[in-house]
PDB file of C-alpha atoms in Angstrom:
ATOM      1  CA  MET A  85      -1.051  17.390 -17.096  1.00 36.00           C
ATOM      2  CA  THR A  86      -4.230  17.027 -15.789  1.00 35.00           C
ATOM      3  CA  ALA A  87      -6.208  14.158 -14.049  1.00 50.00           C
ATOM      4  CA  HIS A  88      -9.933  13.687 -15.160  1.00 60.00           C
ATOM      5  CA  ALA A  89     -10.730  11.042 -11.313  1.00 80.00           C
ATOM      6  CA  SER A  90     -13.562   9.992 -11.926  1.00 92.00           C
ATOM      7  CA  LEU A  91     -14.034   6.903  -9.511  1.00 95.00           C
ATOM      8  CA  SER A  92     -13.219   5.052 -12.102  1.00 95.00           C
ATOM      9  CA  ARG A  93     -10.136   5.920 -13.717  1.00 95.00           C
ATOM     10  CA  ARG A  94      -9.418   5.658 -10.127  1.00 97.00           C
ATOM     11  CA  ALA A  95     -10.464   2.335  -9.163  1.00 97.00           C
ATOM     12  CA  ALA A  96      -8.478   1.715 -12.970  1.00 97.00           C
ATOM     13  CA  ALA A  97      -5.349   2.599 -11.421  1.00 97.00           C
ATOM     14  CA  GLU A  98      -5.701   1.632  -8.150  1.00 98.00           C
ATOM     15  CA  LEU A  99      -6.607  -2.342  -9.811  1.00 98.00           C
ATOM     16  CA  ILE A 100      -3.551  -2.035 -12.255  1.00 98.00           C
ATOM     17  CA  GLY A 101      -1.634  -0.030  -9.415  1.00 98.00           C
ATOM     18  CA  THR A 102      -2.160  -3.624  -7.489  1.00 98.00           C
ATOM     19  CA  ALA A 103      -1.124  -6.040  -9.298  1.00 98.00           C
ATOM     20  CA  GLY A 104       1.751  -4.708  -9.954  1.00 98.00           C
ATOM     21  CA  LEU A 105       2.882  -4.800  -6.590  1.00 98.00           C
ATOM     22  CA  LEU A 106       2.372  -8.590  -6.503  1.00 98.00           C
ATOM     23  CA  VAL A 107       4.192  -9.571  -9.999  1.00 98.00           C
ATOM     24  CA  VAL A 108       6.403  -7.200  -8.497  1.00 98.00           C
ATOM     25  CA  VAL A 109       6.944  -9.335  -5.382  1.00 97.00           C
ATOM     26  CA  ILE A 110       5.971 -12.432  -6.024  1.00 97.00           C
ATOM     27  CA  GLY A 111       7.811 -12.385  -9.550  1.00 97.00           C
ATOM     28  CA  SER A 112      10.728 -10.346  -7.776  1.00 96.00           C
ATOM     29  CA  GLY A 113      10.240 -13.832  -5.093  1.00 95.00           C
ATOM     30  CA  LEU A 114      10.898 -16.378  -7.519  1.00 96.00           C
ATOM     31  CA  GLN A 115      13.540 -14.471  -9.800  1.00 96.00           C
ATOM     32  CA  ALA A 116      15.735 -14.462  -6.682  1.00 94.00           C
ATOM     33  CA  ALA A 117      14.503 -18.975  -5.633  1.00 92.00           C
ATOM     34  CA  GLU A 118      15.588 -19.645  -9.043  1.00 92.00           C
ATOM     35  CA  LEU A 119      19.581 -17.768  -9.040  1.00 93.00           C
ATOM     36  CA  SER A 120      20.525 -18.380  -5.569  1.00 90.00           C
ATOM     37  CA  ARG A 121      19.797 -21.222  -3.122  1.00 90.00           C
ATOM     38  CA  ASP A 122      20.424 -19.019  -0.114  1.00 92.00           C
ATOM     39  CA  THR A 123      17.137 -18.141   1.473  1.00 90.00           C
ATOM     40  CA  GLY A 124      19.460 -14.862   2.911  1.00 92.00           C
ATOM     41  CA  VAL A 125      20.432 -13.558   0.004  1.00 94.00           C
ATOM     42  CA  ALA A 126      17.269 -14.435  -2.298  1.00 93.00           C
ATOM     43  CA  LEU A 127      15.763 -12.649   0.556  1.00 94.00           C
ATOM     44  CA  ILE A 128      18.048  -9.403   0.337  1.00 95.00           C
ATOM     45  CA  ALA A 129      16.469 -10.104  -4.071  1.00 96.00           C
ATOM     46  CA  ASN A 130      13.491  -9.857  -3.357  1.00 95.00           C
ATOM     47  CA  SER A 131      12.701  -6.824  -0.224  1.00 96.00           C
ATOM     48  CA  LEU A 132      14.937  -5.066  -2.476  1.00 96.00           C
ATOM     49  CA  ALA A 133      12.598  -5.220  -5.495  1.00 97.00           C
ATOM     50  CA  SER A 134       9.541  -5.315  -3.996  1.00 96.00           C
ATOM     51  CA  ALA A 135      10.877  -1.810  -2.608  1.00 97.00           C
ATOM     52  CA  ILE A 136      11.898  -0.420  -5.464  1.00 97.00           C
ATOM     53  CA  GLY A 137       8.759  -1.349  -7.286  1.00 97.00           C
ATOM     54  CA  LEU A 138       6.100   0.272  -4.548  1.00 97.00           C
ATOM     55  CA  GLY A 139       7.905   3.546  -4.776  1.00 96.00           C
ATOM     56  CA  LEU A 140       7.686   3.677  -8.918  1.00 96.00           C
ATOM     57  CA  ILE A 141       4.417   2.702  -8.527  1.00 97.00           C
ATOM     58  CA  ILE A 142       3.510   5.436  -6.015  1.00 96.00           C
ATOM     59  CA  THR A 143       5.012   7.976  -8.592  1.00 94.00           C
ATOM     60  CA  LEU A 144       3.080   6.488 -11.477  1.00 94.00           C
ATOM     61  CA  PHE A 145      -0.075   6.330  -9.754  1.00 95.00           C
ATOM     62  CA  GLY A 146       0.157   8.764  -6.863  1.00 92.00           C
ATOM     63  CA  PRO A 147      -1.433  11.470  -9.038  1.00 91.00           C
ATOM     64  CA  LEU A 148      -4.822   9.677 -10.257  1.00 92.00           C
ATOM     65  CA  SER A 149      -5.435   7.805  -7.686  1.00 94.00           C
ATOM     66  CA  GLY A 150      -3.476   8.422  -4.488  1.00 92.00           C
ATOM     67  CA  ALA A 151      -1.811   5.251  -4.858  1.00 94.00           C
ATOM     68  CA  HIS A 152      -3.372   3.683  -1.836  1.00 96.00           C
ATOM     69  CA  LEU A 153      -2.632  -0.321  -3.287  1.00 97.00           C
ATOM     70  CA  ASN A 154      -4.249  -1.533  -0.047  1.00 98.00           C
ATOM     71  CA  PRO A 155      -7.295  -1.424   2.052  1.00 98.00           C
ATOM     72  CA  VAL A 156      -5.784  -0.294   5.345  1.00 98.00           C
ATOM     73  CA  VAL A 157      -4.334   2.991   4.013  1.00 97.00           C
ATOM     74  CA  THR A 158      -7.579   3.569   2.313  1.00 97.00           C
ATOM     75  CA  LEU A 159      -9.595   3.007   5.607  1.00 96.00           C
ATOM     76  CA  THR A 160      -7.420   5.055   7.560  1.00 95.00           C
ATOM     77  CA  SER A 161      -8.364   7.959   4.305  1.00 93.00           C
ATOM     78  CA  TRP A 162     -12.697   6.669   4.907  1.00 95.00           C
ATOM     79  CA  TRP A 163     -11.641   7.842   8.715  1.00 93.00           C
ATOM     80  CA  ALA A 164      -9.909  11.138   7.780  1.00 89.00           C
ATOM     81  CA  ARG A 165     -12.947  12.394   5.745  1.00 90.00           C
ATOM     82  CA  ARG A 166     -15.551  11.019   8.487  1.00 90.00           C
ATOM     83  CA  THR A 167     -13.689  13.118  11.510  1.00 86.00           C
ATOM     84  CA  GLY A 168     -13.487  16.503   9.218  1.00 81.00           C
ATOM     85  CA  GLY A 169     -10.312  15.816   7.168  1.00 78.00           C
ATOM     86  CA  GLU A 170     -10.573  15.005   3.527  1.00 83.00           C
ATOM     87  CA  GLY A 171      -9.799  12.176   2.159  1.00 87.00           C
ATOM     88  CA  LEU A 172     -12.821   9.011   0.557  1.00 92.00           C
ATOM     89  CA  GLY A 173     -16.160   8.700   0.689  1.00 93.00           C
ATOM     90  CA  GLY A 174     -17.827   5.273   1.960  1.00 94.00           C
ATOM     91  CA  ARG A 175     -18.727   4.139  -1.395  1.00 95.00           C
ATOM     92  CA  GLU A 176     -15.685   5.003  -2.956  1.00 96.00           C
ATOM     93  CA  ALA A 177     -13.109   3.445  -0.275  1.00 97.00           C
ATOM     94  CA  PHE A 178     -16.196  -0.200  -0.799  1.00 97.00           C
ATOM     95  CA  VAL A 179     -14.699   0.374  -5.003  1.00 98.00           C
ATOM     96  CA  TYR A 180     -11.287   1.465  -4.142  1.00 98.00           C
ATOM     97  CA  ALA A 181     -11.173  -2.234  -1.756  1.00 98.00           C
ATOM     98  CA  VAL A 182     -12.293  -4.236  -4.195  1.00 98.00           C
ATOM     99  CA  ALA A 183     -10.283  -3.058  -7.007  1.00 98.00           C
ATOM    100  CA  GLN A 184      -7.034  -3.731  -5.007  1.00 98.00           C
ATOM    101  CA  THR A 185      -8.283  -7.022  -4.087  1.00 98.00           C
ATOM    102  CA  ALA A 186      -9.067  -7.871  -7.326  1.00 98.00           C
ATOM    103  CA  GLY A 187      -5.880  -6.077  -9.236  1.00 98.00           C
ATOM    104  CA  ALA A 188      -3.717  -8.033  -6.215  1.00 98.00           C
ATOM    105  CA  ILE A 189      -5.485 -11.341  -7.666  1.00 98.00           C
ATOM    106  CA  GLY A 190      -4.449 -10.692 -10.722  1.00 98.00           C
ATOM    107  CA  GLY A 191      -0.893  -9.959 -10.465  1.00 98.00           C
ATOM    108  CA  ALA A 192      -0.172 -12.839  -8.627  1.00 98.00           C
ATOM    109  CA  LEU A 193      -1.674 -15.241 -11.543  1.00 98.00           C
ATOM    110  CA  LEU A 194       0.409 -13.259 -14.063  1.00 98.00           C
ATOM    111  CA  ALA A 195       3.414 -13.375 -12.178  1.00 97.00           C
ATOM    112  CA  GLU A 196       3.399 -17.248 -11.734  1.00 97.00           C
ATOM    113  CA  ALA A 197       2.540 -17.257 -15.819  1.00 97.00           C
ATOM    114  CA  MET A 198       5.436 -15.376 -16.178  1.00 96.00           C
ATOM    115  CA  PHE A 199       8.134 -18.005 -14.512  1.00 96.00           C
ATOM    116  CA  GLY A 200       5.795 -20.909 -16.244  1.00 94.00           C
ATOM    117  CA  ARG A 201       3.892 -22.114 -13.602  1.00 94.00           C
ATOM    118  CA  THR A 202       0.943 -23.128 -13.048  1.00 91.00           C
ATOM    119  CA  PRO A 203      -1.580 -19.576 -12.504  1.00 92.00           C
ATOM    120  CA  GLY A 204      -4.074 -20.428  -9.909  1.00 88.00           C
ATOM    121  CA  ALA A 205      -2.464 -22.864  -7.445  1.00 91.00           C
ATOM    122  CA  PHE A 206      -2.797 -21.788  -3.533  1.00 96.00           C
ATOM    123  CA  SER A 207       0.012 -21.415  -1.738  1.00 96.00           C
ATOM    124  CA  THR A 208       0.622 -24.281   1.111  1.00 94.00           C
ATOM    125  CA  GLN A 209       3.055 -22.137   3.324  1.00 93.00           C
ATOM    126  CA  VAL A 210       1.415 -21.910   6.338  1.00 95.00           C
ATOM    127  CA  ARG A 211       2.020 -19.086   8.886  1.00 95.00           C
ATOM    128  CA  ASP A 212       0.489 -19.404  11.357  1.00 90.00           C
ATOM    129  CA  GLY A 213       1.629 -18.876  15.717  1.00 92.00           C
ATOM    130  CA  GLY A 214       1.055 -15.613  17.662  1.00 95.00           C
ATOM    131  CA  HIS A 215       3.787 -14.143  17.867  1.00 97.00           C
ATOM    132  CA  LEU A 216       3.055 -13.674  13.457  1.00 97.00           C
ATOM    133  CA  LEU A 217       0.528 -12.273  13.969  1.00 98.00           C
ATOM    134  CA  ILE A 218       2.200  -9.810  16.206  1.00 98.00           C
ATOM    135  CA  GLY A 219       4.354  -8.648  13.773  1.00 97.00           C
ATOM    136  CA  GLU A 220       1.421  -7.695  10.875  1.00 98.00           C
ATOM    137  CA  VAL A 221       0.356  -5.460  14.061  1.00 98.00           C
ATOM    138  CA  VAL A 222       4.158  -4.056  14.042  1.00 98.00           C
ATOM    139  CA  ALA A 223       4.302  -4.223  10.774  1.00 98.00           C
ATOM    140  CA  THR A 224       0.909  -2.591   9.558  1.00 98.00           C
ATOM    141  CA  ALA A 225       0.951  -0.260  12.465  1.00 98.00           C
ATOM    142  CA  GLY A 226       4.148   1.369  11.255  1.00 98.00           C
ATOM    143  CA  LEU A 227       2.986   1.620   7.484  1.00 98.00           C
ATOM    144  CA  VAL A 228       0.283   3.979   8.474  1.00 97.00           C
ATOM    145  CA  LEU A 229       2.534   5.468  11.272  1.00 97.00           C
ATOM    146  CA  VAL A 230       4.366   6.964   8.152  1.00 97.00           C
ATOM    147  CA  ILE A 231       2.077   8.412   5.706  1.00 95.00           C
ATOM    148  CA  GLN A 232       0.170   9.544   8.461  1.00 93.00           C
ATOM    149  CA  GLY A 233       2.882  11.309  11.028  1.00 94.00           C
ATOM    150  CA  LEU A 234       4.835  12.554   7.451  1.00 92.00           C
ATOM    151  CA  GLY A 235       1.703  14.453   5.812  1.00 88.00           C
ATOM    152  CA  ARG A 236       0.634  15.807   9.419  1.00 90.00           C
ATOM    153  CA  ILE A 237       4.002  17.672   9.455  1.00 91.00           C
ATOM    154  CA  GLY A 238       4.250  19.120   6.426  1.00 89.00           C
ATOM    155  CA  ARG A 239       6.781  16.580   4.762  1.00 91.00           C
ATOM    156  CA  PRO A 240       4.652  14.390   2.041  1.00 86.00           C
ATOM    157  CA  ARG A 241       7.233  14.579  -0.433  1.00 88.00           C
ATOM    158  CA  LEU A 242       9.206  12.350   1.070  1.00 91.00           C
ATOM    159  CA  VAL A 243       7.051  10.006   1.704  1.00 90.00           C
ATOM    160  CA  PRO A 244       6.887   7.530  -1.973  1.00 93.00           C
ATOM    161  CA  ALA A 245      11.072   6.780  -0.273  1.00 95.00           C
ATOM    162  CA  ALA A 246       9.831   6.552   3.456  1.00 96.00           C
ATOM    163  CA  VAL A 247       7.040   4.112   2.497  1.00 97.00           C
ATOM    164  CA  ALA A 248       8.895   2.517  -0.159  1.00 97.00           C
ATOM    165  CA  ALA A 249      12.289   2.596   2.829  1.00 97.00           C
ATOM    166  CA  TYR A 250      10.063   1.326   5.327  1.00 98.00           C
ATOM    167  CA  ILE A 251       9.472  -1.861   3.976  1.00 97.00           C
ATOM    168  CA  ALA A 252      12.681  -2.942   2.605  1.00 96.00           C
ATOM    169  CA  ALA A 253      13.371  -2.726   6.015  1.00 97.00           C
ATOM    170  CA  ALA A 254      10.218  -3.968   7.968  1.00 97.00           C
ATOM    171  CA  ILE A 255      10.546  -7.408   5.560  1.00 96.00           C
ATOM    172  CA  TRP A 256      13.181  -7.812   7.953  1.00 96.00           C
ATOM    173  CA  PHE A 257      12.970  -7.023  11.603  1.00 97.00           C
ATOM    174  CA  THR A 258       9.011  -8.767  11.850  1.00 97.00           C
ATOM    175  CA  SER A 259       8.908 -11.991  11.367  1.00 96.00           C
ATOM    176  CA  SER A 260       5.750 -11.878   9.315  1.00 95.00           C
ATOM    177  CA  GLY A 261       7.236 -10.437   6.695  1.00 94.00           C
ATOM    178  CA  SER A 262       5.547  -7.401   6.301  1.00 96.00           C
ATOM    179  CA  PHE A 263       2.525  -8.300   4.523  1.00 97.00           C
ATOM    180  CA  ALA A 264       1.430  -5.161   6.348  1.00 97.00           C
ATOM    181  CA  ASN A 265      -1.499  -5.430   3.256  1.00 98.00           C
ATOM    182  CA  PRO A 266      -5.141  -7.579   3.389  1.00 98.00           C
ATOM    183  CA  ALA A 267      -4.956  -7.102  -0.764  1.00 98.00           C
ATOM    184  CA  GLY A 268      -1.647  -8.245  -1.143  1.00 97.00           C
ATOM    185  CA  THR A 269      -1.860 -10.855   1.350  1.00 98.00           C
ATOM    186  CA  VAL A 270      -5.252 -12.418  -0.410  1.00 98.00           C
ATOM    187  CA  GLY A 271      -3.163 -12.332  -3.903  1.00 97.00           C
ATOM    188  CA  ARG A 272      -0.401 -14.298  -2.330  1.00 97.00           C
ATOM    189  CA  SER A 273      -2.176 -16.896  -0.910  1.00 97.00           C
ATOM    190  CA  PHE A 274      -2.381 -17.902  -4.800  1.00 97.00           C
ATOM    191  CA  SER A 275       1.383 -18.260  -5.233  1.00 96.00           C
ATOM    192  CA  ASP A 276       2.941 -21.498  -3.862  1.00 94.00           C
ATOM    193  CA  SER A 277       5.836 -19.169  -2.811  1.00 92.00           C
ATOM    194  CA  PHE A 278       7.922 -19.077  -0.500  1.00 89.00           C
ATOM    195  CA  THR A 279       6.922 -14.555  -0.946  1.00 94.00           C
ATOM    196  CA  GLY A 280       2.892 -16.155  -0.069  1.00 95.00           C
ATOM    197  CA  ILE A 281       0.602 -17.474   2.707  1.00 97.00           C
ATOM    198  CA  ALA A 282      -1.701 -20.220   2.689  1.00 97.00           C
ATOM    199  CA  PRO A 283      -4.806 -19.670   2.757  1.00 97.00           C
ATOM    200  CA  GLU A 284      -6.155 -21.193   5.886  1.00 97.00           C
ATOM    201  CA  SER A 285      -3.545 -17.892   7.493  1.00 97.00           C
ATOM    202  CA  LEU A 286      -5.121 -15.327   6.322  1.00 97.00           C
ATOM    203  CA  PRO A 287      -7.388 -14.371   8.627  1.00 97.00           C
ATOM    204  CA  GLY A 288      -5.675 -14.137  11.539  1.00 97.00           C
ATOM    205  CA  PHE A 289      -3.268 -12.402   9.270  1.00 98.00           C
ATOM    206  CA  VAL A 290      -6.111 -10.484   8.285  1.00 98.00           C
ATOM    207  CA  ALA A 291      -7.481  -9.284  10.929  1.00 98.00           C
ATOM    208  CA  ALA A 292      -3.835  -8.163  12.300  1.00 98.00           C
ATOM    209  CA  GLN A 293      -3.618  -5.583   9.681  1.00 98.00           C
ATOM    210  CA  LEU A 294      -6.672  -4.337  10.290  1.00 98.00           C
ATOM    211  CA  ALA A 295      -5.591  -3.949  14.040  1.00 98.00           C
ATOM    212  CA  GLY A 296      -2.765  -2.226  13.035  1.00 98.00           C
ATOM    213  CA  GLY A 297      -3.771   0.123  11.006  1.00 97.00           C
ATOM    214  CA  ILE A 298      -6.016   0.851  14.011  1.00 97.00           C
ATOM    215  CA  LEU A 299      -3.013   1.526  16.588  1.00 98.00           C
ATOM    216  CA  GLY A 300      -0.753   3.461  13.684  1.00 97.00           C
ATOM    217  CA  LEU A 301      -4.540   6.180  13.454  1.00 96.00           C
ATOM    218  CA  ALA A 302      -4.194   6.046  17.161  1.00 96.00           C
ATOM    219  CA  LEU A 303      -0.419   6.892  17.168  1.00 97.00           C
ATOM    220  CA  ALA A 304      -0.671   9.354  14.443  1.00 95.00           C
ATOM    221  CA  ALA A 305      -3.170  11.007  17.088  1.00 94.00           C
ATOM    222  CA  LEU A 306      -1.018  10.512  20.016  1.00 95.00           C
ATOM    223  CA  LEU A 307       2.038  12.034  18.462  1.00 95.00           C
ATOM    224  CA  TYR A 308       1.068  14.843  15.847  1.00 91.00           C
ATOM    225  CA  GLY A 309      -2.781  15.522  17.029  1.00 86.00           C
ATOM    226  CA  ARG A 310      -5.989  14.808  15.387  1.00 72.00           C
ATOM    227  CA  GLY A 311      -5.208  17.095  12.599  1.00 59.00           C
ATOM    228  CA  THR A 312      -8.372  19.470  11.014  1.00 41.00           C
ATOM    229  CA  GLY A 313      -9.063  19.057   7.507  1.00 35.00           C
ATOM    230  CA  SER A 314      -5.891  18.256   4.911  1.00 35.00           C
ATOM    231  CA  GLY A 315      -6.768  15.278   4.563  1.00 37.00           C
ATOM    232  CA  THR A 316      -4.925  12.560   6.868  1.00 37.00           C
ATOM    233  CA  GLY A 317      -5.154  10.336   5.091  1.00 37.00           C
ATOM    234  CA  ALA A 318      -3.850   9.393   2.290  1.00 42.00           C
ATOM    235  CA  GLY A 319      -5.391  10.204  -1.160  1.00 37.00           C
ATOM    236  CA  ALA A 320      -7.486  11.928  -0.133  1.00 35.00           C
ATOM    237  CA  GLY A 321      -7.417  14.470  -2.712  1.00 38.00           C
ATOM    238  CA  ALA A 322      -7.557  12.032  -5.264  1.00 44.00           C
ATOM    239  CA  SER A 323     -11.089  11.057  -3.204  1.00 39.00           C
ATOM    240  CA  ARG A 324     -11.808  15.157  -5.734  1.00 40.00           C
ATOM    241  CA  THR A 325     -13.006  14.437  -9.837  1.00 35.00           C
ATOM    242  CA  ALA A 326     -10.968  16.271 -12.855  1.00 34.00           C
ATOM    243  CA  GLU A 327      -8.320  18.634 -10.675  1.00 36.00           C
ATOM    244  CA  PRO A 328      -4.906  19.519 -12.232  1.00 34.00           C
ATOM    245  CA  VAL A 329      -2.145  17.806 -10.565  1.00 34.00           C
ATOM    246  CA  ALA A 330       1.568  18.685 -11.121  1.00 35.00           C
ATOM    247  CA  PRO A 331       3.891  16.284 -13.402  1.00 34.00           C
ATOM    248  CA  ALA A 332       4.836  13.023 -11.338  1.00 33.00           C
ATOM    249  CA  VAL A 333       8.720  14.030  -9.718  1.00 33.00           C
ATOM    250  CA  PRO A 334      11.568  11.417  -8.999  1.00 34.00           C
ATOM    251  CA  VAL A 335      10.560   8.411  -6.159  1.00 32.00           C
ATOM    252  CA  GLU A 336      12.513  10.675  -3.943  1.00 34.00           C
ATOM    253  CA  THR A 337      10.705  13.763  -3.178  1.00 33.00           C
ATOM    254  CA  ALA A 338       6.984  12.309  -4.178  1.00 34.00           C
ATOM    255  CA  VAL A 339       4.159  11.370  -2.183  1.00 35.00           C
ATOM    256  CA  PRO A 340       0.698  10.774   0.497  1.00 39.00           C
ATOM    257  CA  GLY A 341      -0.931  12.123   2.583  1.00 38.00           C
ATOM    258  CA  SER A 342      -1.824  15.454   4.067  1.00 36.00           C
ATOM    259  CA  LEU A 343      -0.427  19.335   2.539  1.00 34.00           C
ATOM    260  CA  SER A 344      -2.188  22.091   4.530  1.00 38.00           C
ATOM    261  CA  GLU A 345      -2.869  24.136   1.428  1.00 40.00           C
ATOM    262  CA  THR A 346      -6.095  23.806  -0.621  1.00 41.00           C
ATOM    263  CA  ALA A 347      -6.987  25.142  -4.153  1.00 43.00           C
ATOM    264  CA  PRO A 348      -9.744  27.457  -4.779  1.00 42.00           C
ATOM    265  CA  GLY A 349     -13.073  26.922  -4.148  1.00 44.00           C
ATOM    266  CA  GLY A 350     -11.963  24.896  -1.032  1.00 45.00           C
ATOM    267  CA  GLY A 351     -11.297  21.683  -3.609  1.00 46.00           C
ATOM    268  CA  ALA A 352      -7.231  20.490  -3.003  1.00 45.00           C
ATOM    269  CA  SER A 353      -4.320  22.140  -3.826  1.00 43.00           C
ATOM    270  CA  PRO A 354      -2.113  20.939  -7.151  1.00 40.00           C
ATOM    271  CA  GLU A 355       0.334  20.037  -5.071  1.00 40.00           C
ATOM    272  CA  LYS A 356      -1.807  18.169  -2.918  1.00 41.00           C
ATOM    273  CA  THR A 357      -3.298  15.647  -5.471  1.00 39.00           C
ATOM    274  CA  ALA A 358      -0.277  14.357  -7.212  1.00 38.00           C
ATOM    275  CA  TYR A 359       1.066  13.887  -3.635  1.00 40.00           C
ATOM    276  CA  GLU A 360      -1.120  11.211  -2.243  1.00 42.00           C
ATOM    277  CA  SER A 361       0.191   7.986  -2.087  1.00 41.00           C
ATOM    278  CA  VAL A 362       0.021   5.278  -0.510  1.00 44.00           C
ATOM    279  CA  GLY A 363       2.314   1.934  -0.088  1.00 44.00           C
TER     280      GLY A 363
END
């Protein structure tokens, strides 16, 4: 299979992938709430469905766009390029972030409509308090560290499964419920359900997520070194166009990160292009 990775196609992949992620997160939450009045049971169902859906989406869209699905992950790829590695340019990063945000909103509206609810109703679930913002910093820093760490130790194929597992766990061990995604957070403000977040809570959550992304990058540099030009940001290889990629593989073995091998002529290797994806 050959991925003709024009920016428009990569942006479309980011939009559709992020929309799919929000459909999974919000839709599974609505379904769980309908089937059980026990909040704990509903959260178990929602976290498992979200993790499984995320892993599948990364595997499907990773070979095309890197499956960032998250502006924080896109910013880490941009930063990798600025510091001498492989990654996205500024224009590409901006287009990715816009596509992700639009996709997240569209996915939220679709999930609401699919369950017979009126699309476009804002969430009334206020999430405020310093402890929740700390939770978002921790959740996002951990996500970035998982992606960066596995890439820098040469095990990027573990990322889809690792990111999915991390998100499933972080939903439970963080006080905020691990939104860990500015685009997804904006999208979830369009769902008045237990997975939603009121618009007035957005600034604090997004700021905490950006801070967590910076912290995650700092921790990765401290633990594994700065890395060299092999795409420490997820999806770095996806910024190249018309690169051959390997066939999609099961969730357990695909993923973002950085492979040290490069293709002839200095481009990303087929394996790297195929597995640089994210959560």
